[in-house]
């Protein structure tokens, strides 16, 4: 982060408002992004990972690495209704002018913003695919994003890096294992409980309460004495195998409109962001080419936006987000 003078901020804002041709330092038009590149599989120990870079690598670029880890959780636990947690780490190399407490505060703020941007899509599209044993266990998603360089537009970059990590995510295949209590008689005629494992072969079908048989007293034949003892699971794959998420195209994208009435522009650099601090962050999801859902909106900055101006801004944001999502899907599909 840099601090600029009022005169420098006024000069940059004036250039953006220039007619007939607004001017940006890098020659882009108001609605142009810098080059965006994504890379998957950058953290081999994670279940899914990705890197997003906005700008030229090593030359005033915003670079973020995101990793997804899956951990088994009980649906009956206190966090059973929260399948997702995320944290953002701001490194000193990305923000050399900030003190450690300031870095912690910024990391916390960005973690909240990223969580709000992703949580609707996680619940809608991802959570149903995380079930291991119905009403029993599921995978809990932990997303960690590390900002290694910030040259502007960090919110959009965070969502792009997260989308890349989720695109790379592989959910381990599991097989449910059920231990049924059975009654058997030993040689002395005494009755005892015996655990018998039974693999159902499908983690998404109930592993509890199937095939109840009654013990017939003196016959000595085995019988299930109660509905399912305990249900557990085993992995079918090695740790680095698994299945990708379904409907990955529905993962969200964020578009930040930098507002300088009567215009707005995209992908602000650090200096442009300092000069035009009022921003509208719009998060969209596109489950299919004909569907669009707005997932989250957030206003930041000192200025207010007239209510009547919001529909046009959201409509413009949807158009930009659709093009961004299509470009990212094309690039990720080629990885």
PDB file of C-alpha atoms in Angstrom, residues 54-314:
ATOM      1  CA  UNK A  54      -3.324  -9.829 -12.229  1.00  0.00           C
ATOM      2  CA  UNK A  55      -0.687  -7.898 -14.166  1.00  0.00           C
ATOM      3  CA  UNK A  56       2.753  -8.833 -15.389  1.00  0.00           C
ATOM      4  CA  UNK A  57       4.493 -11.217 -13.016  1.00  0.00           C
ATOM      5  CA  UNK A  58       7.208  -9.427 -11.087  1.00  0.00           C
ATOM      6  CA  UNK A  59       6.186  -6.053 -12.464  1.00  0.00           C
ATOM      7  CA  UNK A  60       3.536  -4.374 -10.325  1.00  0.00           C
ATOM      8  CA  UNK A  61       1.298  -7.445 -10.252  1.00  0.00           C
ATOM      9  CA  UNK A  62      -1.230  -8.636  -7.702  1.00  0.00           C
ATOM     10  CA  UNK A  63      -0.427 -12.248  -6.869  1.00  0.00           C
ATOM     11  CA  UNK A  64      -2.384 -14.567  -4.564  1.00  0.00           C
ATOM     12  CA  UNK A  65      -2.014 -18.258  -3.738  1.00  0.00           C
ATOM     13  CA  UNK A  66      -5.071 -20.118  -2.405  1.00  0.00           C
ATOM     14  CA  UNK A  67      -5.319 -23.652  -1.027  1.00  0.00           C
ATOM     15  CA  UNK A  68      -8.292 -25.784   0.014  1.00  0.00           C
ATOM     16  CA  UNK A  69      -8.008 -28.479   2.660  1.00  0.00           C
ATOM     17  CA  UNK A  70     -10.730 -31.008   3.508  1.00  0.00           C
ATOM     18  CA  UNK A  71     -11.219 -32.201   7.062  1.00  0.00           C
ATOM     19  CA  UNK A  72     -13.804 -34.653   8.381  1.00  0.00           C
ATOM     20  CA  UNK A  73     -16.414 -33.120  10.650  1.00  0.00           C
ATOM     21  CA  UNK A  74     -19.463 -34.416  12.500  1.00  0.00           C
ATOM     22  CA  UNK A  75     -22.767 -33.000  11.283  1.00  0.00           C
ATOM     23  CA  UNK A  76     -23.975 -33.062  14.880  1.00  0.00           C
ATOM     24  CA  UNK A  77     -21.140 -30.801  16.059  1.00  0.00           C
ATOM     25  CA  UNK A  78     -21.512 -27.114  16.821  1.00  0.00           C
ATOM     26  CA  UNK A  79     -20.024 -26.255  13.415  1.00  0.00           C
ATOM     27  CA  UNK A  80     -22.133 -28.806  11.568  1.00  0.00           C
ATOM     28  CA  UNK A  81     -24.087 -26.093   9.778  1.00  0.00           C
ATOM     29  CA  UNK A  82     -20.907 -24.297   8.690  1.00  0.00           C
ATOM     30  CA  UNK A  83     -19.197 -26.335   5.968  1.00  0.00           C
ATOM     31  CA  UNK A  84     -16.749 -23.570   5.153  1.00  0.00           C
ATOM     32  CA  UNK A  85     -14.107 -21.408   6.799  1.00  0.00           C
ATOM     33  CA  UNK A  86     -11.505 -19.178   5.229  1.00  0.00           C
ATOM     34  CA  UNK A  87      -8.572 -17.027   6.189  1.00  0.00           C
ATOM     35  CA  UNK A  88      -6.500 -14.475   4.296  1.00  0.00           C
ATOM     36  CA  UNK A  89      -2.870 -13.780   5.150  1.00  0.00           C
ATOM     37  CA  UNK A  90      -1.313 -10.472   4.147  1.00  0.00           C
ATOM     38  CA  UNK A  91       2.449 -10.861   3.884  1.00  0.00           C
ATOM     39  CA  UNK A  92       4.973  -8.118   4.734  1.00  0.00           C
ATOM     40  CA  UNK A  93       6.306  -8.328   1.173  1.00  0.00           C
ATOM     41  CA  UNK A  94       2.888  -7.314  -0.167  1.00  0.00           C
ATOM     42  CA  UNK A  95       2.447  -4.488   2.361  1.00  0.00           C
ATOM     43  CA  UNK A  96       5.919  -3.362   3.465  1.00  0.00           C
ATOM     44  CA  UNK A  97       4.651  -0.121   4.990  1.00  0.00           C
ATOM     45  CA  UNK A  98       2.281  -1.834   7.452  1.00  0.00           C
ATOM     46  CA  UNK A  99       3.169  -2.868  10.990  1.00  0.00           C
ATOM     47  CA  UNK A 100       2.411  -6.430  12.184  1.00  0.00           C
ATOM     48  CA  UNK A 101      -0.794  -5.335  14.020  1.00  0.00           C
ATOM     49  CA  UNK A 102      -1.943  -3.515  10.880  1.00  0.00           C
ATOM     50  CA  UNK A 103      -1.244  -6.607   8.790  1.00  0.00           C
ATOM     51  CA  UNK A 104      -3.347  -8.671  11.193  1.00  0.00           C
ATOM     52  CA  UNK A 105      -6.223  -6.190  10.988  1.00  0.00           C
ATOM     53  CA  UNK A 106      -6.107  -6.118   7.193  1.00  0.00           C
ATOM     54  CA  UNK A 107      -5.966  -9.928   7.061  1.00  0.00           C
ATOM     55  CA  UNK A 108      -9.060 -10.142   9.267  1.00  0.00           C
ATOM     56  CA  UNK A 109     -10.984  -7.616   7.166  1.00  0.00           C
ATOM     57  CA  UNK A 110     -10.134  -9.382   3.911  1.00  0.00           C
ATOM     58  CA  UNK A 111     -11.031 -12.776   5.419  1.00  0.00           C
ATOM     59  CA  UNK A 112     -14.521 -11.493   6.203  1.00  0.00           C
ATOM     60  CA  UNK A 113     -14.933  -9.980   2.733  1.00  0.00           C
ATOM     61  CA  UNK A 114     -13.797 -13.190   1.017  1.00  0.00           C
ATOM     62  CA  UNK A 115     -16.025 -15.359   3.192  1.00  0.00           C
ATOM     63  CA  UNK A 116     -19.054 -13.187   2.415  1.00  0.00           C
ATOM     64  CA  UNK A 117     -18.253 -13.364  -1.299  1.00  0.00           C
ATOM     65  CA  UNK A 118     -18.074 -17.166  -1.377  1.00  0.00           C
ATOM     66  CA  UNK A 119     -20.474 -18.432   1.277  1.00  0.00           C
ATOM     67  CA  UNK A 120     -23.658 -18.459  -0.844  1.00  0.00           C
ATOM     68  CA  UNK A 121     -22.063 -20.513  -3.609  1.00  0.00           C
ATOM     69  CA  UNK A 122     -20.478 -22.848  -1.062  1.00  0.00           C
ATOM     70  CA  UNK A 123     -23.850 -23.602   0.520  1.00  0.00           C
ATOM     71  CA  UNK A 124     -25.679 -23.849  -2.814  1.00  0.00           C
ATOM     72  CA  UNK A 125     -23.264 -25.676  -5.096  1.00  0.00           C
ATOM     73  CA  UNK A 126     -20.480 -27.183  -3.006  1.00  0.00           C
ATOM     74  CA  UNK A 127     -21.887 -28.317   0.365  1.00  0.00           C
ATOM     75  CA  UNK A 128     -24.236 -30.990  -1.094  1.00  0.00           C
ATOM     76  CA  UNK A 129     -21.175 -32.680  -2.616  1.00  0.00           C
ATOM     77  CA  UNK A 130     -19.343 -32.891   0.714  1.00  0.00           C
ATOM     78  CA  UNK A 131     -21.553 -35.476   2.435  1.00  0.00           C
ATOM     79  CA  UNK A 132     -19.719 -38.641   3.501  1.00  0.00           C
ATOM     80  CA  UNK A 133     -22.402 -40.405   5.531  1.00  0.00           C
ATOM     81  CA  UNK A 134     -25.906 -38.855   5.605  1.00  0.00           C
ATOM     82  CA  UNK A 135     -26.725 -37.372   9.014  1.00  0.00           C
ATOM     83  CA  UNK A 136     -23.253 -38.411  10.112  1.00  0.00           C
ATOM     84  CA  UNK A 137     -20.056 -37.007   8.626  1.00  0.00           C
ATOM     85  CA  UNK A 138     -18.990 -34.685   5.847  1.00  0.00           C
ATOM     86  CA  UNK A 139     -15.949 -32.844   4.569  1.00  0.00           C
ATOM     87  CA  UNK A 140     -15.313 -29.401   6.030  1.00  0.00           C
ATOM     88  CA  UNK A 141     -13.640 -26.905   3.691  1.00  0.00           C
ATOM     89  CA  UNK A 142     -10.794 -24.752   4.965  1.00  0.00           C
ATOM     90  CA  UNK A 143      -9.678 -22.137   2.455  1.00  0.00           C
ATOM     91  CA  UNK A 144      -6.423 -20.282   3.000  1.00  0.00           C
ATOM     92  CA  UNK A 145      -5.314 -17.435   0.745  1.00  0.00           C
ATOM     93  CA  UNK A 146      -1.917 -15.745   0.918  1.00  0.00           C
ATOM     94  CA  UNK A 147      -1.353 -12.351  -0.701  1.00  0.00           C
ATOM     95  CA  UNK A 148       2.258 -12.287  -1.846  1.00  0.00           C
ATOM     96  CA  UNK A 149       1.966  -9.061  -3.851  1.00  0.00           C
ATOM     97  CA  UNK A 150      -0.698  -6.344  -4.011  1.00  0.00           C
ATOM     98  CA  UNK A 151      -0.691  -3.893  -6.886  1.00  0.00           C
ATOM     99  CA  UNK A 152      -4.399  -3.148  -6.762  1.00  0.00           C
ATOM    100  CA  UNK A 153      -7.750  -4.879  -7.226  1.00  0.00           C
ATOM    101  CA  UNK A 154      -7.020  -7.378  -4.474  1.00  0.00           C
ATOM    102  CA  UNK A 155     -10.686  -8.363  -3.836  1.00  0.00           C
ATOM    103  CA  UNK A 156     -11.228  -9.512  -7.422  1.00  0.00           C
ATOM    104  CA  UNK A 157      -7.896 -11.355  -7.287  1.00  0.00           C
ATOM    105  CA  UNK A 158      -8.826 -13.122  -4.036  1.00  0.00           C
ATOM    106  CA  UNK A 159     -12.037 -14.473  -5.567  1.00  0.00           C
ATOM    107  CA  UNK A 160     -10.219 -15.518  -8.762  1.00  0.00           C
ATOM    108  CA  UNK A 161      -7.564 -17.383  -6.726  1.00  0.00           C
ATOM    109  CA  UNK A 162     -10.283 -19.069  -4.658  1.00  0.00           C
ATOM    110  CA  UNK A 163     -12.199 -20.064  -7.791  1.00  0.00           C
ATOM    111  CA  UNK A 164      -8.977 -21.563  -9.170  1.00  0.00           C
ATOM    112  CA  UNK A 165      -8.361 -23.563  -5.986  1.00  0.00           C
ATOM    113  CA  UNK A 166     -11.929 -24.901  -5.962  1.00  0.00           C
ATOM    114  CA  UNK A 167     -11.621 -25.756  -9.649  1.00  0.00           C
ATOM    115  CA  UNK A 168      -8.576 -27.874  -8.761  1.00  0.00           C
ATOM    116  CA  UNK A 169     -10.248 -29.421  -5.680  1.00  0.00           C
ATOM    117  CA  UNK A 170     -10.571 -33.209  -5.646  1.00  0.00           C
ATOM    118  CA  UNK A 171     -13.000 -34.764  -3.165  1.00  0.00           C
ATOM    119  CA  UNK A 172     -11.763 -38.180  -1.990  1.00  0.00           C
ATOM    120  CA  UNK A 173     -13.996 -41.106  -2.905  1.00  0.00           C
ATOM    121  CA  UNK A 174     -15.275 -42.871   0.182  1.00  0.00           C
ATOM    122  CA  UNK A 175     -17.038 -46.106   0.997  1.00  0.00           C
ATOM    123  CA  UNK A 176     -19.359 -46.328   3.982  1.00  0.00           C
ATOM    124  CA  UNK A 177     -18.630 -49.041   6.522  1.00  0.00           C
ATOM    125  CA  UNK A 178     -21.293 -50.187   8.964  1.00  0.00           C
ATOM    126  CA  UNK A 179     -20.670 -52.252  12.086  1.00  0.00           C
ATOM    127  CA  UNK A 180     -23.750 -54.254  13.021  1.00  0.00           C
ATOM    128  CA  UNK A 181     -24.221 -55.807  16.428  1.00  0.00           C
ATOM    129  CA  UNK A 182     -25.041 -59.510  16.049  1.00  0.00           C
ATOM    130  CA  UNK A 183     -25.848 -62.128  18.651  1.00  0.00           C
ATOM    131  CA  UNK A 184     -24.093 -65.493  18.548  1.00  0.00           C
ATOM    132  CA  UNK A 185     -23.871 -68.445  20.940  1.00  0.00           C
ATOM    133  CA  UNK A 186     -20.548 -69.882  21.977  1.00  0.00           C
ATOM    134  CA  UNK A 187     -19.841 -73.551  22.653  1.00  0.00           C
ATOM    135  CA  UNK A 188     -21.190 -73.224  26.176  1.00  0.00           C
ATOM    136  CA  UNK A 189     -24.522 -71.829  25.040  1.00  0.00           C
ATOM    137  CA  UNK A 190     -23.766 -68.278  26.176  1.00  0.00           C
ATOM    138  CA  UNK A 191     -24.953 -65.348  24.005  1.00  0.00           C
ATOM    139  CA  UNK A 192     -22.426 -62.643  23.048  1.00  0.00           C
ATOM    140  CA  UNK A 193     -22.275 -59.536  20.832  1.00  0.00           C
ATOM    141  CA  UNK A 194     -20.061 -59.593  17.734  1.00  0.00           C
ATOM    142  CA  UNK A 195     -19.235 -56.601  15.498  1.00  0.00           C
ATOM    143  CA  UNK A 196     -19.497 -57.457  11.818  1.00  0.00           C
ATOM    144  CA  UNK A 197     -18.312 -54.918   9.216  1.00  0.00           C
ATOM    145  CA  UNK A 198     -20.421 -54.327   6.153  1.00  0.00           C
ATOM    146  CA  UNK A 199     -19.381 -52.091   3.255  1.00  0.00           C
ATOM    147  CA  UNK A 200     -22.233 -50.496   1.378  1.00  0.00           C
ATOM    148  CA  UNK A 201     -20.026 -49.279  -1.493  1.00  0.00           C
ATOM    149  CA  UNK A 202     -21.656 -45.849  -1.686  1.00  0.00           C
ATOM    150  CA  UNK A 203     -20.929 -43.074   0.777  1.00  0.00           C
ATOM    151  CA  UNK A 204     -23.993 -41.123  -0.311  1.00  0.00           C
ATOM    152  CA  UNK A 205     -26.470 -43.819   0.747  1.00  0.00           C
ATOM    153  CA  UNK A 206     -27.475 -44.420   4.328  1.00  0.00           C
ATOM    154  CA  UNK A 207     -25.148 -46.738   6.185  1.00  0.00           C
ATOM    155  CA  UNK A 208     -27.351 -47.051   9.258  1.00  0.00           C
ATOM    156  CA  UNK A 209     -30.589 -48.869   9.952  1.00  0.00           C
ATOM    157  CA  UNK A 210     -30.676 -51.355   7.076  1.00  0.00           C
ATOM    158  CA  UNK A 211     -31.517 -55.081   7.075  1.00  0.00           C
ATOM    159  CA  UNK A 212     -32.859 -55.626  10.598  1.00  0.00           C
ATOM    160  CA  UNK A 213     -33.186 -59.269  11.577  1.00  0.00           C
ATOM    161  CA  UNK A 214     -34.492 -60.591  14.888  1.00  0.00           C
ATOM    162  CA  UNK A 215     -32.677 -62.988  17.173  1.00  0.00           C
ATOM    163  CA  UNK A 216     -34.813 -66.127  17.610  1.00  0.00           C
ATOM    164  CA  UNK A 217     -33.659 -67.092  21.081  1.00  0.00           C
ATOM    165  CA  UNK A 218     -32.440 -70.669  21.124  1.00  0.00           C
ATOM    166  CA  UNK A 219     -31.747 -71.226  17.436  1.00  0.00           C
ATOM    167  CA  UNK A 220     -28.169 -70.075  17.758  1.00  0.00           C
ATOM    168  CA  UNK A 221     -28.356 -68.227  14.410  1.00  0.00           C
ATOM    169  CA  UNK A 222     -26.815 -64.769  14.052  1.00  0.00           C
ATOM    170  CA  UNK A 223     -29.192 -61.782  14.007  1.00  0.00           C
ATOM    171  CA  UNK A 224     -28.998 -58.010  14.016  1.00  0.00           C
ATOM    172  CA  UNK A 225     -30.113 -57.019  17.463  1.00  0.00           C
ATOM    173  CA  UNK A 226     -30.663 -53.282  16.718  1.00  0.00           C
ATOM    174  CA  UNK A 227     -30.660 -50.863  13.818  1.00  0.00           C
ATOM    175  CA  UNK A 228     -27.035 -50.198  12.856  1.00  0.00           C
ATOM    176  CA  UNK A 229     -24.439 -50.006  15.578  1.00  0.00           C
ATOM    177  CA  UNK A 230     -22.042 -47.346  14.269  1.00  0.00           C
ATOM    178  CA  UNK A 231     -21.382 -45.991  10.788  1.00  0.00           C
ATOM    179  CA  UNK A 232     -17.960 -45.002   9.524  1.00  0.00           C
ATOM    180  CA  UNK A 233     -16.179 -44.779   6.191  1.00  0.00           C
ATOM    181  CA  UNK A 234     -12.975 -45.657   4.437  1.00  0.00           C
ATOM    182  CA  UNK A 235     -11.160 -43.995   1.549  1.00  0.00           C
ATOM    183  CA  UNK A 236     -11.229 -45.613  -1.868  1.00  0.00           C
ATOM    184  CA  UNK A 237      -8.505 -43.354  -3.285  1.00  0.00           C
ATOM    185  CA  UNK A 238      -4.959 -42.449  -2.504  1.00  0.00           C
ATOM    186  CA  UNK A 239      -4.624 -39.067  -0.809  1.00  0.00           C
ATOM    187  CA  UNK A 240      -4.093 -37.183  -4.073  1.00  0.00           C
ATOM    188  CA  UNK A 241      -6.958 -38.812  -5.965  1.00  0.00           C
ATOM    189  CA  UNK A 242     -10.628 -37.966  -5.988  1.00  0.00           C
ATOM    190  CA  UNK A 243     -13.380 -36.438  -8.061  1.00  0.00           C
ATOM    191  CA  UNK A 244     -13.624 -32.759  -9.092  1.00  0.00           C
ATOM    192  CA  UNK A 245     -16.535 -30.609  -8.061  1.00  0.00           C
ATOM    193  CA  UNK A 246     -19.622 -30.767 -10.217  1.00  0.00           C
ATOM    194  CA  UNK A 247     -20.859 -27.543 -11.833  1.00  0.00           C
ATOM    195  CA  UNK A 248     -17.527 -25.801 -11.354  1.00  0.00           C
ATOM    196  CA  UNK A 249     -18.698 -23.155 -13.841  1.00  0.00           C
ATOM    197  CA  UNK A 250     -21.081 -21.935 -11.116  1.00  0.00           C
ATOM    198  CA  UNK A 251     -18.201 -20.855  -8.864  1.00  0.00           C
ATOM    199  CA  UNK A 252     -18.442 -17.082  -8.292  1.00  0.00           C
ATOM    200  CA  UNK A 253     -16.487 -14.187  -9.717  1.00  0.00           C
ATOM    201  CA  UNK A 254     -16.160 -10.684  -8.296  1.00  0.00           C
ATOM    202  CA  UNK A 255     -16.099  -7.460 -10.277  1.00  0.00           C
ATOM    203  CA  UNK A 256     -15.101  -4.225  -8.542  1.00  0.00           C
ATOM    204  CA  UNK A 257     -16.474  -1.005 -10.007  1.00  0.00           C
ATOM    205  CA  UNK A 258     -14.315   1.967  -9.062  1.00  0.00           C
ATOM    206  CA  UNK A 259     -16.768   4.857  -8.914  1.00  0.00           C
ATOM    207  CA  UNK A 260     -15.822   8.315 -10.138  1.00  0.00           C
ATOM    208  CA  UNK A 261     -19.125   9.886 -11.233  1.00  0.00           C
ATOM    209  CA  UNK A 262     -20.181  10.032 -13.951  1.00  0.00           C
ATOM    210  CA  UNK A 263     -17.840   7.168 -14.903  1.00  0.00           C
ATOM    211  CA  UNK A 264     -16.643   3.898 -13.423  1.00  0.00           C
ATOM    212  CA  UNK A 265     -13.608   1.821 -14.303  1.00  0.00           C
ATOM    213  CA  UNK A 266     -12.275  -1.693 -13.702  1.00  0.00           C
ATOM    214  CA  UNK A 267      -9.124  -3.231 -12.253  1.00  0.00           C
ATOM    215  CA  UNK A 268      -7.676  -0.247 -10.444  1.00  0.00           C
ATOM    216  CA  UNK A 269      -3.961  -0.190  -9.787  1.00  0.00           C
ATOM    217  CA  UNK A 270      -2.719   0.772  -6.343  1.00  0.00           C
ATOM    218  CA  UNK A 271      -2.408   4.471  -7.247  1.00  0.00           C
ATOM    219  CA  UNK A 272      -5.802   4.506  -8.984  1.00  0.00           C
ATOM    220  CA  UNK A 273      -7.384   2.819  -5.974  1.00  0.00           C
ATOM    221  CA  UNK A 274      -5.896   5.409  -3.636  1.00  0.00           C
ATOM    222  CA  UNK A 275      -7.137   8.225  -5.882  1.00  0.00           C
ATOM    223  CA  UNK A 276     -10.664   6.814  -6.272  1.00  0.00           C
ATOM    224  CA  UNK A 277     -11.496   5.140  -2.950  1.00  0.00           C
ATOM    225  CA  UNK A 278     -15.232   4.555  -3.522  1.00  0.00           C
ATOM    226  CA  UNK A 279     -15.858   1.051  -4.825  1.00  0.00           C
ATOM    227  CA  UNK A 280     -18.762  -1.271  -5.481  1.00  0.00           C
ATOM    228  CA  UNK A 281     -17.854  -4.961  -5.199  1.00  0.00           C
ATOM    229  CA  UNK A 282     -20.300  -7.243  -7.042  1.00  0.00           C
ATOM    230  CA  UNK A 283     -20.173 -11.054  -6.795  1.00  0.00           C
ATOM    231  CA  UNK A 284     -21.994 -13.087  -9.453  1.00  0.00           C
ATOM    232  CA  UNK A 285     -22.506 -16.763 -10.177  1.00  0.00           C
ATOM    233  CA  UNK A 286     -23.335 -18.215 -13.599  1.00  0.00           C
ATOM    234  CA  UNK A 287     -24.622 -21.812 -13.199  1.00  0.00           C
ATOM    235  CA  UNK A 288     -25.431 -21.938 -16.927  1.00  0.00           C
ATOM    236  CA  UNK A 289     -25.103 -19.636 -19.945  1.00  0.00           C
ATOM    237  CA  UNK A 290     -28.687 -18.457 -19.399  1.00  0.00           C
ATOM    238  CA  UNK A 291     -28.604 -18.105 -15.603  1.00  0.00           C
ATOM    239  CA  UNK A 292     -27.085 -15.394 -13.454  1.00  0.00           C
ATOM    240  CA  UNK A 293     -27.350 -14.846  -9.719  1.00  0.00           C
ATOM    241  CA  UNK A 294     -25.939 -11.968  -7.730  1.00  0.00           C
ATOM    242  CA  UNK A 295     -24.335 -13.448  -4.620  1.00  0.00           C
ATOM    243  CA  UNK A 296     -23.072 -10.445  -2.706  1.00  0.00           C
ATOM    244  CA  UNK A 297     -22.671  -6.670  -2.904  1.00  0.00           C
ATOM    245  CA  UNK A 298     -20.430  -4.431  -0.833  1.00  0.00           C
ATOM    246  CA  UNK A 299     -19.776  -0.698  -0.898  1.00  0.00           C
ATOM    247  CA  UNK A 300     -16.511   0.710   0.389  1.00  0.00           C
ATOM    248  CA  UNK A 301     -15.177   4.240   0.479  1.00  0.00           C
ATOM    249  CA  UNK A 302     -16.295   7.660   1.683  1.00  0.00           C
ATOM    250  CA  UNK A 303     -18.863   8.561  -0.987  1.00  0.00           C
ATOM    251  CA  UNK A 304     -22.480   7.540  -1.341  1.00  0.00           C
ATOM    252  CA  UNK A 305     -24.094   6.224  -4.498  1.00  0.00           C
ATOM    253  CA  UNK A 306     -27.608   7.420  -5.389  1.00  0.00           C
ATOM    254  CA  UNK A 307     -30.084   4.575  -5.127  1.00  0.00           C
ATOM    255  CA  UNK A 308     -31.358   5.200  -8.650  1.00  0.00           C
ATOM    256  CA  UNK A 309     -27.857   4.603 -10.031  1.00  0.00           C
ATOM    257  CA  UNK A 310     -27.502   1.094  -8.567  1.00  0.00           C
ATOM    258  CA  UNK A 311     -29.584  -0.872 -11.140  1.00  0.00           C
ATOM    259  CA  UNK A 312     -27.453   0.393 -14.029  1.00  0.00           C
ATOM    260  CA  UNK A 313     -24.232  -0.306 -12.113  1.00  0.00           C
ATOM    261  CA  UNK A 314     -25.350  -3.847 -11.252  1.00  0.00           C
TER     262      UNK A 314
END
